[in-house]
mmCIF file of C-alpha atoms in Angstrom:
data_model
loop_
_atom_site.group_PDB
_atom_site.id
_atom_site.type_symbol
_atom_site.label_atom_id
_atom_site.label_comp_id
_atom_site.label_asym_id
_atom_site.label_seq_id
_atom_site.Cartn_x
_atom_site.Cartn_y
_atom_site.Cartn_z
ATOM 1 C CA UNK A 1468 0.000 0.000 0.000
ATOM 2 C CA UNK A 1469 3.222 2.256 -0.106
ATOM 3 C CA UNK A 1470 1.510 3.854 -3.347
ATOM 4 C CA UNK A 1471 -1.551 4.622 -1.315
ATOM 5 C CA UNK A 1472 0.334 6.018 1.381
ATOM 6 C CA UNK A 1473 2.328 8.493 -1.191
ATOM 7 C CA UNK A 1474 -0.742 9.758 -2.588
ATOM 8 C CA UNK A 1475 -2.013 10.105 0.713
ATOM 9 C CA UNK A 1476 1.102 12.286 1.714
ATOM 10 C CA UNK A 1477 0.886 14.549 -1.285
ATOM 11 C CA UNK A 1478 -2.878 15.488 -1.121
ATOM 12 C CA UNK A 1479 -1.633 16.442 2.834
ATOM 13 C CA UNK A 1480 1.069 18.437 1.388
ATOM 14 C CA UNK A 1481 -0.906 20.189 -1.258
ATOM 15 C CA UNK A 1482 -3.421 20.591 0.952
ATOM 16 C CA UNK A 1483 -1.078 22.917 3.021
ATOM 17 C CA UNK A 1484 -1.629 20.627 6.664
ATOM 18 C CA UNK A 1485 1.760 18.900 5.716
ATOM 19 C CA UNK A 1486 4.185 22.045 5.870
ATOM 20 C CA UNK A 1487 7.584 20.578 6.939
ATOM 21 C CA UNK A 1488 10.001 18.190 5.417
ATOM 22 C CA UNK A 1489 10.481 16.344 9.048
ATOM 23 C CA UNK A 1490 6.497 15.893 9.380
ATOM 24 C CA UNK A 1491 6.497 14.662 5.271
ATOM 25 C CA UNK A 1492 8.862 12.061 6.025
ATOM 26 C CA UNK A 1493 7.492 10.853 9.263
ATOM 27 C CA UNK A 1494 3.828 10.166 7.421
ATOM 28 C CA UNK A 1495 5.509 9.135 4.678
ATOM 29 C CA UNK A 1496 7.639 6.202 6.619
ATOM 30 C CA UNK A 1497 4.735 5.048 8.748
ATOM 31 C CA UNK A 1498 2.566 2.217 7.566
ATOM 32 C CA UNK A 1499 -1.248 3.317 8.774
ATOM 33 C CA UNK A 1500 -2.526 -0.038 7.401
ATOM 34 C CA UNK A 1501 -0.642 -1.820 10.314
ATOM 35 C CA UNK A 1502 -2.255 0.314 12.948
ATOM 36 C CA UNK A 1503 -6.033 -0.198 12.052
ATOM 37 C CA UNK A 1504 -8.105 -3.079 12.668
ATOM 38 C CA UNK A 1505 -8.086 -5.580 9.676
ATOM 39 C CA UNK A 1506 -11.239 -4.834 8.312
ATOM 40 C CA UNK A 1507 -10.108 -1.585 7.547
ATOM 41 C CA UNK A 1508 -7.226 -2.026 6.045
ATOM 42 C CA UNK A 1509 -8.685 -0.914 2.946
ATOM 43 C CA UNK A 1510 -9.449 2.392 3.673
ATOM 44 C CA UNK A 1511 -6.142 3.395 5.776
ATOM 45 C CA UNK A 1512 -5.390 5.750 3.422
ATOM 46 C CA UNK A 1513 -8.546 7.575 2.979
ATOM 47 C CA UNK A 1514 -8.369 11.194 4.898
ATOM 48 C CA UNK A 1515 -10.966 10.025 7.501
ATOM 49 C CA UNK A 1516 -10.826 8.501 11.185
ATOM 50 C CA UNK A 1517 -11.561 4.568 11.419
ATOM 51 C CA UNK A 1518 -13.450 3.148 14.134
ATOM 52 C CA UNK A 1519 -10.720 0.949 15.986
ATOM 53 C CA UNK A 1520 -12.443 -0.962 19.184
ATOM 54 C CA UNK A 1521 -14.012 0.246 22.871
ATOM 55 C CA UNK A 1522 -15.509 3.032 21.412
ATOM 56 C CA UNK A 1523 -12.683 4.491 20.032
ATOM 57 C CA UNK A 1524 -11.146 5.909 16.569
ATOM 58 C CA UNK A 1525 -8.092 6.561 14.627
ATOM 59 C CA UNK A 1526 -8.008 10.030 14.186
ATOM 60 C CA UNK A 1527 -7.594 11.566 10.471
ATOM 61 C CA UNK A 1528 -4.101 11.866 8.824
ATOM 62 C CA UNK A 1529 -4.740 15.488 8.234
ATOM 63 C CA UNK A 1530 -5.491 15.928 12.138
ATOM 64 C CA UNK A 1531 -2.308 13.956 13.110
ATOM 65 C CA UNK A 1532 -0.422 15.858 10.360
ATOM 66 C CA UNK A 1533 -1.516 18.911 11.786
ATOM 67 C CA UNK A 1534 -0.855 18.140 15.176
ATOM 68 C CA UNK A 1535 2.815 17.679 15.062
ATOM 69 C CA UNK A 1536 3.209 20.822 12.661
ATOM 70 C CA UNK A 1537 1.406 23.220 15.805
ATOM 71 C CA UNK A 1538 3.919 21.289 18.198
ATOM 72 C CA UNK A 1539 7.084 22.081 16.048
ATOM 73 C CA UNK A 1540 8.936 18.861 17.269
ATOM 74 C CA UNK A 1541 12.576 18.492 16.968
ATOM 75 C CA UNK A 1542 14.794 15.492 17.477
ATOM 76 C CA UNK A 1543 15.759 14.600 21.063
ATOM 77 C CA UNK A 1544 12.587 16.151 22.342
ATOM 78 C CA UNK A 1545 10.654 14.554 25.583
ATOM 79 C CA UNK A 1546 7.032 14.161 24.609
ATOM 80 C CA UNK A 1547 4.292 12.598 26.436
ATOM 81 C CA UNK A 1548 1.099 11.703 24.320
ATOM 82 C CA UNK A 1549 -2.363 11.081 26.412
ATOM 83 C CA UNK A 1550 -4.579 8.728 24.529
ATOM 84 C CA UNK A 1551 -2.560 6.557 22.539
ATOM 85 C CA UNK A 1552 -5.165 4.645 20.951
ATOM 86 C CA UNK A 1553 -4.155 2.315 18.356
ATOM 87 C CA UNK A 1554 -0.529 3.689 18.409
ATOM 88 C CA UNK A 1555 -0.570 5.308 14.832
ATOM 89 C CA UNK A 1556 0.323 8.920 15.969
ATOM 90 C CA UNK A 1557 2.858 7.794 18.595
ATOM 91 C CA UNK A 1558 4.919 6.308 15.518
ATOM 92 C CA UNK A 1559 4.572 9.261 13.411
ATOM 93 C CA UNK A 1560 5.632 11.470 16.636
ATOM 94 C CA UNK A 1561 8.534 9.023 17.264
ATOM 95 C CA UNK A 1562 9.974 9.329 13.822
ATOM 96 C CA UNK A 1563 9.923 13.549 13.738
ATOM 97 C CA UNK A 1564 12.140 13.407 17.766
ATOM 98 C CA UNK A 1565 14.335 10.318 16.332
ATOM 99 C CA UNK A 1566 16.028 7.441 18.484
ATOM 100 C CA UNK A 1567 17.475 10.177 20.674
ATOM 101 C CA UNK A 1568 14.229 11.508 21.576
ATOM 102 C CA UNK A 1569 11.623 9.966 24.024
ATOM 103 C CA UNK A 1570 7.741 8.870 24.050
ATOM 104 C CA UNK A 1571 5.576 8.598 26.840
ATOM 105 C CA UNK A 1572 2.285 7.497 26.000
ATOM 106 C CA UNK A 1573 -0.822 6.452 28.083
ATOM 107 C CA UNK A 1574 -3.764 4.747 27.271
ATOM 108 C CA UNK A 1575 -6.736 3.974 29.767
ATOM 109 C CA UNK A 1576 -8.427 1.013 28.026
ATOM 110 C CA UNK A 1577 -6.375 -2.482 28.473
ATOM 111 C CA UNK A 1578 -7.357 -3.765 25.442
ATOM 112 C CA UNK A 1579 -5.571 -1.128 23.363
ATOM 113 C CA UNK A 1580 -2.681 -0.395 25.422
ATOM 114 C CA UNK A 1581 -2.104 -4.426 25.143
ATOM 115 C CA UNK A 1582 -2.674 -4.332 21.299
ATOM 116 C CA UNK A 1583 -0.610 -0.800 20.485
ATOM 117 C CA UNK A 1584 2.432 -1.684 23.061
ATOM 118 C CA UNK A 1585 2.548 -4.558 20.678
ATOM 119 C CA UNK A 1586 2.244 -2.345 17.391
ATOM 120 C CA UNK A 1587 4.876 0.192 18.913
ATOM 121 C CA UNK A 1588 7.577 -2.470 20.316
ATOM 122 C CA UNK A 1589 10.118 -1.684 17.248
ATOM 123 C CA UNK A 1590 10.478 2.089 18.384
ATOM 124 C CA UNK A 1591 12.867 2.107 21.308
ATOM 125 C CA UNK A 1592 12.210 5.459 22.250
ATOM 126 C CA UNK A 1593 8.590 4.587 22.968
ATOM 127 C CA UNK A 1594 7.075 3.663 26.068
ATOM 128 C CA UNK A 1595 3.386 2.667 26.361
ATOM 129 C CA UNK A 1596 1.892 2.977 29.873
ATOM 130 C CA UNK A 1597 -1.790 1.817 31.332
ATOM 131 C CA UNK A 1598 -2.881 4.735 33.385
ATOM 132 C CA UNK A 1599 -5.044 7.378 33.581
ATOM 133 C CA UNK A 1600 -3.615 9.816 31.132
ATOM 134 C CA UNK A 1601 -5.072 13.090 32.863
ATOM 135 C CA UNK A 1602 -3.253 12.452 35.477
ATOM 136 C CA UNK A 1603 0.261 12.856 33.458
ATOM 137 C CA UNK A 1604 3.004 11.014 33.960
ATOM 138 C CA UNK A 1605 4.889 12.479 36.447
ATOM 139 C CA UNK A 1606 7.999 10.415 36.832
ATOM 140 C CA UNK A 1607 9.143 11.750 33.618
ATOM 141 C CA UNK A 1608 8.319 14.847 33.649
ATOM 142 C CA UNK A 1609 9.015 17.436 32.860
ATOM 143 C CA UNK A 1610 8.117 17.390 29.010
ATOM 144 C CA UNK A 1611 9.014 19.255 26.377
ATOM 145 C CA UNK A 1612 5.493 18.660 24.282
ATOM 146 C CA UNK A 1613 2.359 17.252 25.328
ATOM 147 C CA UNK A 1614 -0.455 16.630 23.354
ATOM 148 C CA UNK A 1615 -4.151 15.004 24.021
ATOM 149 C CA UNK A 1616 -5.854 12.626 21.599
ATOM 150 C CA UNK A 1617 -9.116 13.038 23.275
ATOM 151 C CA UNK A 1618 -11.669 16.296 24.011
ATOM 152 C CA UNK A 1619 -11.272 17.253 27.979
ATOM 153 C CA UNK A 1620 -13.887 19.819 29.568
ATOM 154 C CA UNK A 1621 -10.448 21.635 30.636
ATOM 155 C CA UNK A 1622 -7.188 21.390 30.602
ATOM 156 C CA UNK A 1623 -5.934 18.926 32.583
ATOM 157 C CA UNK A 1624 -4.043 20.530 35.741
ATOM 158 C CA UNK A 1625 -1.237 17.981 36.213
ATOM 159 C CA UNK A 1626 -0.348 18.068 32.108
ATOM 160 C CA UNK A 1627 0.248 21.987 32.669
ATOM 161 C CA UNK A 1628 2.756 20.925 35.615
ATOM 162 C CA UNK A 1629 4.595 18.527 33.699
ATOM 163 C CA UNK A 1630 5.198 20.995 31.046
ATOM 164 C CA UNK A 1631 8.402 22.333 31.116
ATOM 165 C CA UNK A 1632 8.884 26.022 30.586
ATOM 166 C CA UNK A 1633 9.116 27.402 26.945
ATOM 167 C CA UNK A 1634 7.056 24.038 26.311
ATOM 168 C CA UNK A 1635 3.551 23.339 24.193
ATOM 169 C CA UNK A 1636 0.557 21.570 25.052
ATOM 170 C CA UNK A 1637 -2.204 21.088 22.488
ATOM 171 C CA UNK A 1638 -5.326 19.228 23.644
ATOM 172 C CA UNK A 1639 -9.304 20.134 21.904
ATOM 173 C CA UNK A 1640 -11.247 21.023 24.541
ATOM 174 C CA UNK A 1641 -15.066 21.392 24.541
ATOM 175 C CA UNK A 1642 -18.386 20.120 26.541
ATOM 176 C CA UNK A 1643 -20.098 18.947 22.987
ATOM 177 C CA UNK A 1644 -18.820 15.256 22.408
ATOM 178 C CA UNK A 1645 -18.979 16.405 18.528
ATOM 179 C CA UNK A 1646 -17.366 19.760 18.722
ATOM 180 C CA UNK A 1647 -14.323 21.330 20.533
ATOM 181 C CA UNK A 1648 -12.094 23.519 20.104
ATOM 182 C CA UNK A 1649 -7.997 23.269 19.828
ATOM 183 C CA UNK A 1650 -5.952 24.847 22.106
ATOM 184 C CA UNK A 1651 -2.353 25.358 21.919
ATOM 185 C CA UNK A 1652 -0.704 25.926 25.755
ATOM 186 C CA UNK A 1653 2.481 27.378 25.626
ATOM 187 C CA UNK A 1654 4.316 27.675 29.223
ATOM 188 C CA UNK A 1655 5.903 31.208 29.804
ATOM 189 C CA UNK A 1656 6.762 30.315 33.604
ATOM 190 C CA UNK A 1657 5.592 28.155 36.142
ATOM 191 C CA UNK A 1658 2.314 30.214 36.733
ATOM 192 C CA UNK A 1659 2.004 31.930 33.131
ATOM 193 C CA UNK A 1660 0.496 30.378 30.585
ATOM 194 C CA UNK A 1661 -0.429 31.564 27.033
ATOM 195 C CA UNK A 1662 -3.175 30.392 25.161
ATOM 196 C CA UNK A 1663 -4.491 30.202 21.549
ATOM 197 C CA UNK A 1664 -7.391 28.753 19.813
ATOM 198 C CA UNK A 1665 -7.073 26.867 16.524
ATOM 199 C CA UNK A 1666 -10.663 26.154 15.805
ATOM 200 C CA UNK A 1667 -13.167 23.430 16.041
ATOM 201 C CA UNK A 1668 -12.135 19.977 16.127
ATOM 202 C CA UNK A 1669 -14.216 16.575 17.284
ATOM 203 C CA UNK A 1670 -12.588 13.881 19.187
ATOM 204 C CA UNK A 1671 -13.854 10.947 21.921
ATOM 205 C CA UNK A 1672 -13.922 12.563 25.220
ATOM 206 C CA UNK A 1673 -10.822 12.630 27.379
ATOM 207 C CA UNK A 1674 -12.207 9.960 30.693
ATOM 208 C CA UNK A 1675 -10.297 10.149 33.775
ATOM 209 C CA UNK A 1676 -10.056 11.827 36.997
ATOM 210 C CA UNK A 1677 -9.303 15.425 35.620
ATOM 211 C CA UNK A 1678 -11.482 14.744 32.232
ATOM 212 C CA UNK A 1679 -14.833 13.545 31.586
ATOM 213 C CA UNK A 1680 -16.575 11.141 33.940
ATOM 214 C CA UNK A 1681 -18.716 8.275 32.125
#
């Protein structure tokens, strides 16, 4: 499906959400078809999410393109993702910040966490956790980027702790399960925080102590 994933690529570029060589590359190397369940295999490469167990989705390439271009990563960067899902966007994340960078990623539901630790073993710099990802991860914090692959009412206190100074957090953030808006954290100082709005998004809600409570 490497043809597929090309054309994929391009329309991303052309498109304008693909702006950076590092961010081409990453999407470009990644094989979506191996991070979707079976029976979608077929449409990996169609600019849409894809339903992938518990209740949960893929998100679209053009979101996770977009993603990584508002957090600007560079190689040897500390990241922690919350919601990792199937895994997809933790591999494109861990190609852009390289074998010298690392990846902390949590997911909440077993079943996932089981199936994308498995997905993710090859990257080294990757390590998939079972927790409750509003909570952070605070043993390796403090992070350089942080970024949420579900909608939280607010921002999560603890993630804007573990951010390191000079650092971004992006996470959508909304009270309609279909429509929320991106925000982009950056930290100026322990207690000053800047924030701006990227427009309306729709991911699953965020679930956990400092998220929504199902």
């Amino acid at each position: 499906m490497l043809e597929e994933r090309k054309k994929m690529v391009e329309d991303l570029v052309a498109r304008n959400y693909i702006k950076t060589e590092k961010v081409k590359k990453a999407m470009e190397k990644v094989p979506r078809e191996n991070f979707v369940p079976p029976e979608h295999r077929m449409s990996a490469y169609l600019d849409q999410p894809l339903p992938i167990g518990e209740g949960q989705t893929i998100s679209a390439p053009h979101m996770v393109a977009m993603m990584c271009e508002v957090l600007d990563l560079e190689r040897g960067m500390k990241v922690l993702e919350v919601g990792t899902g199937c895994g997809y966007h933790a591999a494109v994340v861990a190609e852009i910040i390289g074998e010298e960078g690392k990846l902390y990623t949590i997911e909440r539901i077993e079943s996932l966490y089981k199936r994308a630790k498995e997905k993710l073993k090859d990257y080294k710099q990757v390590k998939v956790i079972h927790a409750d990802g509003t909570e952070g991860w605070e043993e390796a914090a403090p992070y350089d980027r942080i970024y949420v692959t579900a909608a939280a009412p607010d921002v999560p206190e603890p993630l804007k702790r573990q951010l390191k100074v000079g650092g971004k957090l992006l996470i959508p953030v909304g009270r309609d399960r279909f429509y929320q808006d991106l925000l982009l954290v950056e930290k100026l100082s322990e207690d000053n925080f800047k924030t701006k709005n990227l427009g309306g998004v729709a991911f699953v809600p965020l679930i956990g102590k400092y998220g929504w409570r199902f």
